[in-house]
Amino acid sequence: MSSHSTHANPVLVVGSVALDSVETPFGKADEVLGGSGVYFSSSAAHFAPVQLVGVVGDDYPIESLQPLAAKGVNVAGLERASGSSFRWRGRYRHDLNSAETLETHLGVFSNFAPKIPEQFRSAPFVFLANIDPRLQLQVLEQVDKPRLVACDTMNFWIESRRPELLELLKHVDLITINDAEARQLTEHTNLVKAARWILDRGPKHVLIKKGEHGAFMFTNESVFFAPAYPLESVFDPTGAGDSFAGGFFGYLAATGDLSDQNMRRAVVVGSAMGSFAVEKFSNTRLLEITRSEIDARVQEFRQLVSFDAELVV
Amino acid sequence: MSSHSTHANPVLVVGSVALDSVETPFGKADEVLGGSGVYFSSSAAHFAPVQLVGVVGDDYPIESLQPLAAKGVNVAGLERASGSSFRWRGRYRHDLNSAETLETHLGVFSNFAPKIPEQFRSAPFVFLANIDPRLQLQVLEQVDKPRLVACDTMNFWIESRRPELLELLKHVDLITINDAEARQLTEHTNLVKAARWILDRGPKHVLIKKGEHGAFMFTNESVFFAPAYPLESVFDPTGAGDSFAGGFFGYLAATGDLSDQNMRRAVVVGSAMGSFAVEKFSNTRLLEITRSEIDARVQEFRQLVSFDAELVV
């Protein structure tokens, strides 16, 4: 059962639906739900109806997506292909800062050609999660003038699909990208310069995700920064960036308000969702949190950065 | 000529006064003013009278401290010993993130035993910049019940003077320390846990400096975070941490207000001063900025993190 306001705009997301096996200093999880599409949806569904497009193999435990569907994620666009599902196996060392990939099996994902179901083509909010830029462009050919189009990407595509990625930038309103990727894409070490470089190539908003160091939102007019929530224990960082994007985008879709003030709020909502995601393996915590927990954490972000700028001497 | 309010409390700082030779991707500076005491003073003097205690060799260009004295830094506690001055030579690579030390000559600094002049002993605000914890303790034996005592430290002392550093923690109200040092000192990777560890050992305030990633202030009751100012060009990062500490401490001394709200404001003032320090070599920029430039930058910090936490859906 979903509790979305009847006015909430649906969010279309195209991304990976995977099985992750993760090892952290605190435990192990085997073949659990993962992938950018899953994390994004689990987070965005707290705010808006989500339409998920992706592909799984015939070995995928489809019933494990039931909790997502119950939260308002429409999985009618999830293709079931013959072959094995996308699997990722990774490990985090003591400092939890970067994942070490032990194994990647693309499986059916390697032949994925997104087909957007007729009933999803008019979604006003479209998020192109981290997949081949050629596929991201194919999705844009299938949708009707969305109000807001955003994309994510990664080092692999920056290296191997640079021309297609630059073409994609011309067609998106917003990009989410991590700091290392922004530096790699733009060849600027300085993030302000990197953001300006991207802003000059299409997107009107550039969200640079710095993991435990927070996130910047750059536009041509302003800069906003939200810290990461200072958690005493981070359990598993997998999916934090996609959960951030889901919270951000879901909140924008729910409000339909693209003013600078509301987009700042959306960045904080995204940061809150990212901070929940890392508290347990997979999307477990994202599925169990309540709206009042989300509201409380957003208030904690407010406290975290609150100060009075009028100097008294 | 100093423009301090007549009510401003003086700040006593004990630290290094050095000659730095620095190479960055943008240029070189040879034998310029450096050292924690110099950066701290240049920053703090914008807010409160500063009493600087340190040592230089007989080769030090004493006249180059004249601009500091003109800003209200009392250098009567600067000992002139026979021998060569403390010199540091370092280089920053393209990413400006960490200094590579090419050469360190302690010179007269290796036999430094701070002697606090009689007229400085009643300073209500005492900052023990990064020197041997044994010397930091010696300073505390020479001063009369200051209202606020803070210290800084570094990896070298954490390794070589651990017992003395732990003893020092019992006698300070506040510590400024960078993230890597906090992890090294506490053996906690997680910064929240690291801060709690330090809070349990004496200081009531722990300021963790994360360089380009901002700064946290932890107390037992609250956490505050201030980002670093997103500068488009960082010229020379040397001294940013000491300039941060100087602005923070100078502002506290000027206001005499140790409430949580005012300490948050002081962290932002410190962040602003750190952001100015890196715009030019040495303390050049710190000496030339005006009070209205400082106020404007503090307002920019406010804009940078400003959002409305009331979710509209």
mmCIF file of N, CA and C in Angstrom, chain B residues 78-164:
data_model
loop_
_atom_site.group_PDB
_atom_site.id
_atom_site.type_symbol
_atom_site.label_atom_id
_atom_site.label_comp_id
_atom_site.label_asym_id
_atom_site.label_seq_id
_atom_site.Cartn_x
_atom_site.Cartn_y
_atom_site.Cartn_z
ATOM 1 N N LEU B 78 58.556 36.683 21.588
ATOM 2 C CA LEU B 78 59.275 35.974 20.532
ATOM 3 C C LEU B 78 60.770 35.995 20.852
ATOM 4 N N GLU B 79 61.257 34.851 21.276
ATOM 5 C CA GLU B 79 62.660 34.727 21.673
ATOM 6 C C GLU B 79 63.554 34.694 20.444
ATOM 7 N N ARG B 80 64.704 35.356 20.551
ATOM 8 C CA ARG B 80 65.670 35.293 19.457
ATOM 9 C C ARG B 80 66.892 34.531 19.948
ATOM 10 N N ALA B 81 67.101 33.341 19.428
ATOM 11 C CA ALA B 81 68.189 32.482 19.906
ATOM 12 C C ALA B 81 69.297 32.443 18.868
ATOM 13 N N SER B 82 70.486 32.115 19.303
ATOM 14 C CA SER B 82 71.560 32.058 18.308
ATOM 15 C C SER B 82 71.525 30.704 17.620
ATOM 16 N N GLY B 83 71.581 30.751 16.296
ATOM 17 C CA GLY B 83 71.433 29.545 15.484
ATOM 18 C C GLY B 83 70.503 29.862 14.332
ATOM 19 N N SER B 84 70.132 28.832 13.595
ATOM 20 C CA SER B 84 69.292 29.090 12.424
ATOM 21 C C SER B 84 67.820 28.870 12.737
ATOM 22 N N SER B 85 66.984 29.574 12.000
ATOM 23 C CA SER B 85 65.538 29.509 12.213
ATOM 24 C C SER B 85 64.965 28.194 11.672
ATOM 25 N N PHE B 86 63.773 27.875 12.154
ATOM 26 C CA PHE B 86 63.027 26.711 11.688
ATOM 27 C C PHE B 86 62.681 26.947 10.213
ATOM 28 N N ARG B 87 63.066 26.003 9.364
ATOM 29 C CA ARG B 87 62.750 26.112 7.935
ATOM 30 C C ARG B 87 62.037 24.864 7.462
ATOM 31 N N TRP B 88 61.021 25.071 6.640
ATOM 32 C CA TRP B 88 60.287 23.939 6.037
ATOM 33 C C TRP B 88 60.227 24.156 4.535
ATOM 34 N N ARG B 89 60.505 23.086 3.809
ATOM 35 C CA ARG B 89 60.399 23.170 2.359
ATOM 36 C C ARG B 89 59.434 22.076 1.903
ATOM 37 N N GLY B 90 58.427 22.447 1.159
ATOM 38 C CA GLY B 90 57.404 21.468 0.757
ATOM 39 C C GLY B 90 56.878 21.733 -0.626
ATOM 40 N N ARG B 91 56.174 20.750 -1.109
ATOM 41 C CA ARG B 91 55.643 20.827 -2.463
ATOM 42 C C ARG B 91 54.226 20.263 -2.472
ATOM 43 N N TYR B 92 53.361 20.880 -3.236
ATOM 44 C CA TYR B 92 52.015 20.333 -3.463
ATOM 45 C C TYR B 92 51.914 19.925 -4.917
ATOM 46 N N ARG B 93 51.409 18.742 -5.141
ATOM 47 C CA ARG B 93 51.194 18.269 -6.506
ATOM 48 C C ARG B 93 49.876 18.813 -7.032
ATOM 49 N N HIS B 94 49.506 18.299 -8.171
ATOM 50 C CA HIS B 94 48.343 18.803 -8.881
ATOM 51 C C HIS B 94 47.071 18.887 -8.028
ATOM 52 N N ASP B 95 46.831 17.893 -7.188
ATOM 53 C CA ASP B 95 45.534 17.877 -6.481
ATOM 54 C C ASP B 95 45.545 18.727 -5.207
ATOM 55 N N LEU B 96 46.680 19.243 -4.782
ATOM 56 C CA LEU B 96 46.792 20.160 -3.643
ATOM 57 C C LEU B 96 46.327 19.558 -2.327
ATOM 58 N N ASN B 97 46.095 18.253 -2.320
ATOM 59 C CA ASN B 97 45.505 17.674 -1.122
ATOM 60 C C ASN B 97 46.491 17.477 0.012
ATOM 61 N N SER B 98 47.696 17.066 -0.310
ATOM 62 C CA SER B 98 48.627 16.831 0.783
ATOM 63 C C SER B 98 50.000 17.361 0.405
ATOM 64 N N ALA B 99 50.638 17.946 1.403
ATOM 65 C CA ALA B 99 51.971 18.499 1.196
ATOM 66 C C ALA B 99 52.975 17.365 1.219
ATOM 67 N N GLU B 100 53.934 17.478 0.345
ATOM 68 C CA GLU B 100 55.064 16.570 0.374
ATOM 69 C C GLU B 100 56.206 17.366 1.004
ATOM 70 N N THR B 101 56.679 16.905 2.152
ATOM 71 C CA THR B 101 57.760 17.627 2.820
ATOM 72 C C THR B 101 59.080 17.255 2.174
ATOM 73 N N LEU B 102 59.799 18.250 1.669
ATOM 74 C CA LEU B 102 61.078 17.981 1.010
ATOM 75 C C LEU B 102 62.223 18.135 1.999
ATOM 76 N N GLU B 103 62.045 19.019 2.976
ATOM 77 C CA GLU B 103 63.112 19.292 3.930
ATOM 78 C C GLU B 103 62.535 19.941 5.177
ATOM 79 N N THR B 104 63.029 19.556 6.329
ATOM 80 C CA THR B 104 62.680 20.231 7.573
ATOM 81 C C THR B 104 63.957 20.482 8.357
ATOM 82 N N HIS B 105 64.238 21.741 8.687
ATOM 83 C CA HIS B 105 65.360 22.068 9.563
ATOM 84 C C HIS B 105 64.805 22.699 10.815
ATOM 85 N N LEU B 106 64.852 21.987 11.929
ATOM 86 C CA LEU B 106 64.280 22.544 13.158
ATOM 87 C C LEU B 106 65.075 23.742 13.653
ATOM 88 N N GLY B 107 66.386 23.685 13.509
ATOM 89 C CA GLY B 107 67.233 24.795 13.969
ATOM 90 C C GLY B 107 66.987 25.086 15.445
ATOM 91 N N VAL B 108 66.847 26.364 15.795
ATOM 92 C CA VAL B 108 66.678 26.764 17.204
ATOM 93 C C VAL B 108 65.390 26.204 17.810
ATOM 94 N N PHE B 109 64.471 25.776 16.936
ATOM 95 C CA PHE B 109 63.196 25.251 17.422
ATOM 96 C C PHE B 109 63.388 23.945 18.194
ATOM 97 N N SER B 110 64.484 23.223 17.895
ATOM 98 C CA SER B 110 64.694 21.927 18.551
ATOM 99 C C SER B 110 65.038 22.083 20.035
ATOM 100 N N ASN B 111 65.507 23.267 20.431
ATOM 101 C CA ASN B 111 65.796 23.481 21.857
ATOM 102 C C ASN B 111 64.821 24.461 22.507
ATOM 103 N N PHE B 112 63.699 24.669 21.853
ATOM 104 C CA PHE B 112 62.722 25.648 22.329
ATOM 105 C C PHE B 112 62.137 25.229 23.684
ATOM 106 N N ALA B 113 62.169 26.149 24.640
ATOM 107 C CA ALA B 113 61.493 25.946 25.930
ATOM 108 C C ALA B 113 60.698 27.219 26.176
ATOM 109 N N PRO B 114 59.401 27.172 25.908
ATOM 110 C CA PRO B 114 58.619 28.416 25.929
ATOM 111 C C PRO B 114 58.671 29.111 27.283
ATOM 112 N N LYS B 115 58.979 30.393 27.257
ATOM 113 C CA LYS B 115 58.940 31.221 28.471
ATOM 114 C C LYS B 115 57.858 32.273 28.255
ATOM 115 N N ILE B 116 56.828 32.178 29.081
ATOM 116 C CA ILE B 116 55.713 33.112 28.905
ATOM 117 C C ILE B 116 56.031 34.400 29.667
ATOM 118 N N PRO B 117 56.124 35.526 28.959
ATOM 119 C CA PRO B 117 56.404 36.792 29.648
ATOM 120 C C PRO B 117 55.343 37.080 30.720
ATOM 121 N N GLU B 118 55.778 37.688 31.784
ATOM 122 C CA GLU B 118 54.898 38.003 32.913
ATOM 123 C C GLU B 118 53.561 38.613 32.454
ATOM 124 N N GLN B 119 53.675 39.589 31.547
ATOM 125 C CA GLN B 119 52.455 40.308 31.137
ATOM 126 C C GLN B 119 51.496 39.481 30.278
ATOM 127 N N PHE B 120 51.919 38.265 29.871
ATOM 128 C CA PHE B 120 51.035 37.402 29.060
ATOM 129 C C PHE B 120 50.363 36.311 29.907
ATOM 130 N N ARG B 121 50.792 36.175 31.161
ATOM 131 C CA ARG B 121 50.387 34.980 31.936
ATOM 132 C C ARG B 121 48.921 34.953 32.329
ATOM 133 N N SER B 122 48.280 36.114 32.235
ATOM 134 C CA SER B 122 46.873 36.134 32.634
ATOM 135 C C SER B 122 45.937 36.117 31.426
ATOM 136 N N ALA B 123 46.486 35.802 30.248
ATOM 137 C CA ALA B 123 45.638 35.757 29.043
ATOM 138 C C ALA B 123 44.498 34.763 29.263
ATOM 139 N N PRO B 124 43.252 35.205 29.055
ATOM 140 C CA PRO B 124 42.115 34.309 29.312
ATOM 141 C C PRO B 124 41.931 33.237 28.232
ATOM 142 N N PHE B 125 42.475 33.474 27.033
ATOM 143 C CA PHE B 125 42.342 32.507 25.936
ATOM 144 C C PHE B 125 43.729 32.056 25.511
ATOM 145 N N VAL B 126 44.004 30.757 25.658
ATOM 146 C CA VAL B 126 45.340 30.232 25.389
ATOM 147 C C VAL B 126 45.274 29.155 24.317
ATOM 148 N N PHE B 127 46.031 29.335 23.249
ATOM 149 C CA PHE B 127 46.073 28.332 22.187
ATOM 150 C C PHE B 127 47.478 27.750 22.084
ATOM 151 N N LEU B 128 47.552 26.445 22.292
ATOM 152 C CA LEU B 128 48.814 25.722 22.201
ATOM 153 C C LEU B 128 48.902 25.109 20.813
ATOM 154 N N ALA B 129 49.562 25.826 19.897
ATOM 155 C CA ALA B 129 49.663 25.320 18.526
ATOM 156 C C ALA B 129 50.524 24.063 18.530
ATOM 157 N N ASN B 130 50.669 23.501 17.353
ATOM 158 C CA ASN B 130 51.296 22.194 17.195
ATOM 159 C C ASN B 130 52.791 22.187 17.523
ATOM 160 N N ILE B 131 53.097 21.931 18.808
ATOM 161 C CA ILE B 131 54.495 21.732 19.234
ATOM 162 C C ILE B 131 54.518 20.516 20.150
ATOM 163 N N ASP B 132 55.676 20.120 20.593
ATOM 164 C CA ASP B 132 55.843 18.973 21.500
ATOM 165 C C ASP B 132 54.881 19.079 22.692
ATOM 166 N N PRO B 133 54.087 18.056 22.953
ATOM 167 C CA PRO B 133 53.145 18.093 24.075
ATOM 168 C C PRO B 133 53.828 18.388 25.418
ATOM 169 N N ARG B 134 55.106 18.043 25.541
ATOM 170 C CA ARG B 134 55.811 18.369 26.777
ATOM 171 C C ARG B 134 55.939 19.886 26.935
ATOM 172 N N LEU B 135 56.156 20.562 25.827
ATOM 173 C CA LEU B 135 56.232 22.032 25.868
ATOM 174 C C LEU B 135 54.849 22.634 26.080
ATOM 175 N N GLN B 136 53.847 22.015 25.474
ATOM 176 C CA GLN B 136 52.478 22.510 25.668
ATOM 177 C C GLN B 136 52.119 22.450 27.151
ATOM 178 N N LEU B 137 52.518 21.347 27.812
ATOM 179 C CA LEU B 137 52.266 21.215 29.252
ATOM 180 C C LEU B 137 53.056 22.268 30.042
ATOM 181 N N GLN B 138 54.282 22.543 29.627
ATOM 182 C CA GLN B 138 55.094 23.562 30.309
ATOM 183 C C GLN B 138 54.441 24.940 30.232
ATOM 184 N N VAL B 139 53.798 25.219 29.102
ATOM 185 C CA VAL B 139 53.106 26.511 28.970
ATOM 186 C C VAL B 139 51.982 26.599 30.000
ATOM 187 N N LEU B 140 51.235 25.503 30.124
ATOM 188 C CA LEU B 140 50.093 25.533 31.054
ATOM 189 C C LEU B 140 50.542 25.742 32.496
ATOM 190 N N GLU B 141 51.769 25.306 32.821
ATOM 191 C CA GLU B 141 52.288 25.541 34.175
ATOM 192 C C GLU B 141 52.591 27.016 34.417
ATOM 193 N N GLN B 142 52.756 27.768 33.344
ATOM 194 C CA GLN B 142 53.152 29.172 33.491
ATOM 195 C C GLN B 142 51.994 30.166 33.405
ATOM 196 N N VAL B 143 50.795 29.680 33.086
ATOM 197 C CA VAL B 143 49.684 30.637 32.938
ATOM 198 C C VAL B 143 48.691 30.521 34.092
ATOM 199 N N ASP B 144 47.937 31.619 34.319
ATOM 200 C CA ASP B 144 46.983 31.692 35.437
ATOM 201 C C ASP B 144 45.592 31.324 34.958
ATOM 202 N N LYS B 145 45.109 30.179 35.341
ATOM 203 C CA LYS B 145 43.719 29.765 35.084
ATOM 204 C C LYS B 145 43.060 30.435 33.875
ATOM 205 N N PRO B 146 43.451 30.095 32.659
ATOM 206 C CA PRO B 146 42.780 30.719 31.495
ATOM 207 C C PRO B 146 41.328 30.262 31.432
ATOM 208 N N ARG B 147 40.522 31.060 30.786
ATOM 209 C CA ARG B 147 39.107 30.709 30.652
ATOM 210 C C ARG B 147 38.927 29.589 29.631
ATOM 211 N N LEU B 148 39.747 29.605 28.579
ATOM 212 C CA LEU B 148 39.650 28.565 27.549
ATOM 213 C C LEU B 148 41.054 28.197 27.077
ATOM 214 N N VAL B 149 41.360 26.905 27.173
ATOM 215 C CA VAL B 149 42.661 26.414 26.697
ATOM 216 C C VAL B 149 42.407 25.427 25.567
ATOM 217 N N ALA B 150 43.092 25.641 24.440
ATOM 218 C CA ALA B 150 42.947 24.724 23.315
ATOM 219 C C ALA B 150 44.315 24.289 22.835
ATOM 220 N N CYS B 151 44.358 23.123 22.208
ATOM 221 C CA CYS B 151 45.630 22.663 21.647
ATOM 222 C C CYS B 151 45.410 22.073 20.266
ATOM 223 N N ASP B 152 46.486 22.039 19.524
ATOM 224 C CA ASP B 152 46.534 21.316 18.259
ATOM 225 C C ASP B 152 47.645 20.274 18.422
ATOM 226 N N THR B 153 47.758 19.347 17.499
ATOM 227 C CA THR B 153 48.864 18.388 17.550
ATOM 228 C C THR B 153 49.081 17.827 16.151
ATOM 229 N N MET B 154 49.949 16.841 16.021
ATOM 230 C CA MET B 154 50.184 16.243 14.700
ATOM 231 C C MET B 154 50.660 14.789 14.835
ATOM 232 N N ASN B 155 50.688 14.100 13.682
ATOM 233 C CA ASN B 155 51.064 12.688 13.655
ATOM 234 C C ASN B 155 52.375 12.391 14.392
ATOM 235 N N PHE B 156 53.383 13.253 14.216
ATOM 236 C CA PHE B 156 54.685 13.022 14.832
ATOM 237 C C PHE B 156 54.585 12.887 16.348
ATOM 238 N N TRP B 157 53.810 13.768 16.999
ATOM 239 C CA TRP B 157 53.662 13.721 18.466
ATOM 240 C C TRP B 157 52.767 12.576 18.892
ATOM 241 N N ILE B 158 51.782 12.249 18.074
ATOM 242 C CA ILE B 158 50.885 11.138 18.415
ATOM 243 C C ILE B 158 51.696 9.840 18.510
ATOM 244 N N GLU B 159 52.678 9.721 17.613
ATOM 245 C CA GLU B 159 53.551 8.545 17.637
ATOM 246 C C GLU B 159 54.576 8.584 18.757
ATOM 247 N N SER B 160 55.242 9.748 18.869
ATOM 248 C CA SER B 160 56.441 9.784 19.707
ATOM 249 C C SER B 160 56.183 10.281 21.132
ATOM 250 N N ARG B 161 55.051 10.940 21.375
ATOM 251 C CA ARG B 161 54.780 11.522 22.705
ATOM 252 C C ARG B 161 53.368 11.204 23.158
ATOM 253 N N ARG B 162 52.958 9.977 22.919
ATOM 254 C CA ARG B 162 51.585 9.604 23.237
ATOM 255 C C ARG B 162 51.211 9.826 24.714
ATOM 256 N N PRO B 163 52.029 9.349 25.687
ATOM 257 C CA PRO B 163 51.635 9.544 27.098
ATOM 258 C C PRO B 163 51.499 11.024 27.456
ATOM 259 N N GLU B 164 52.418 11.853 26.963
ATOM 260 C CA GLU B 164 52.372 13.276 27.273
ATOM 261 C C GLU B 164 51.152 13.932 26.611
#
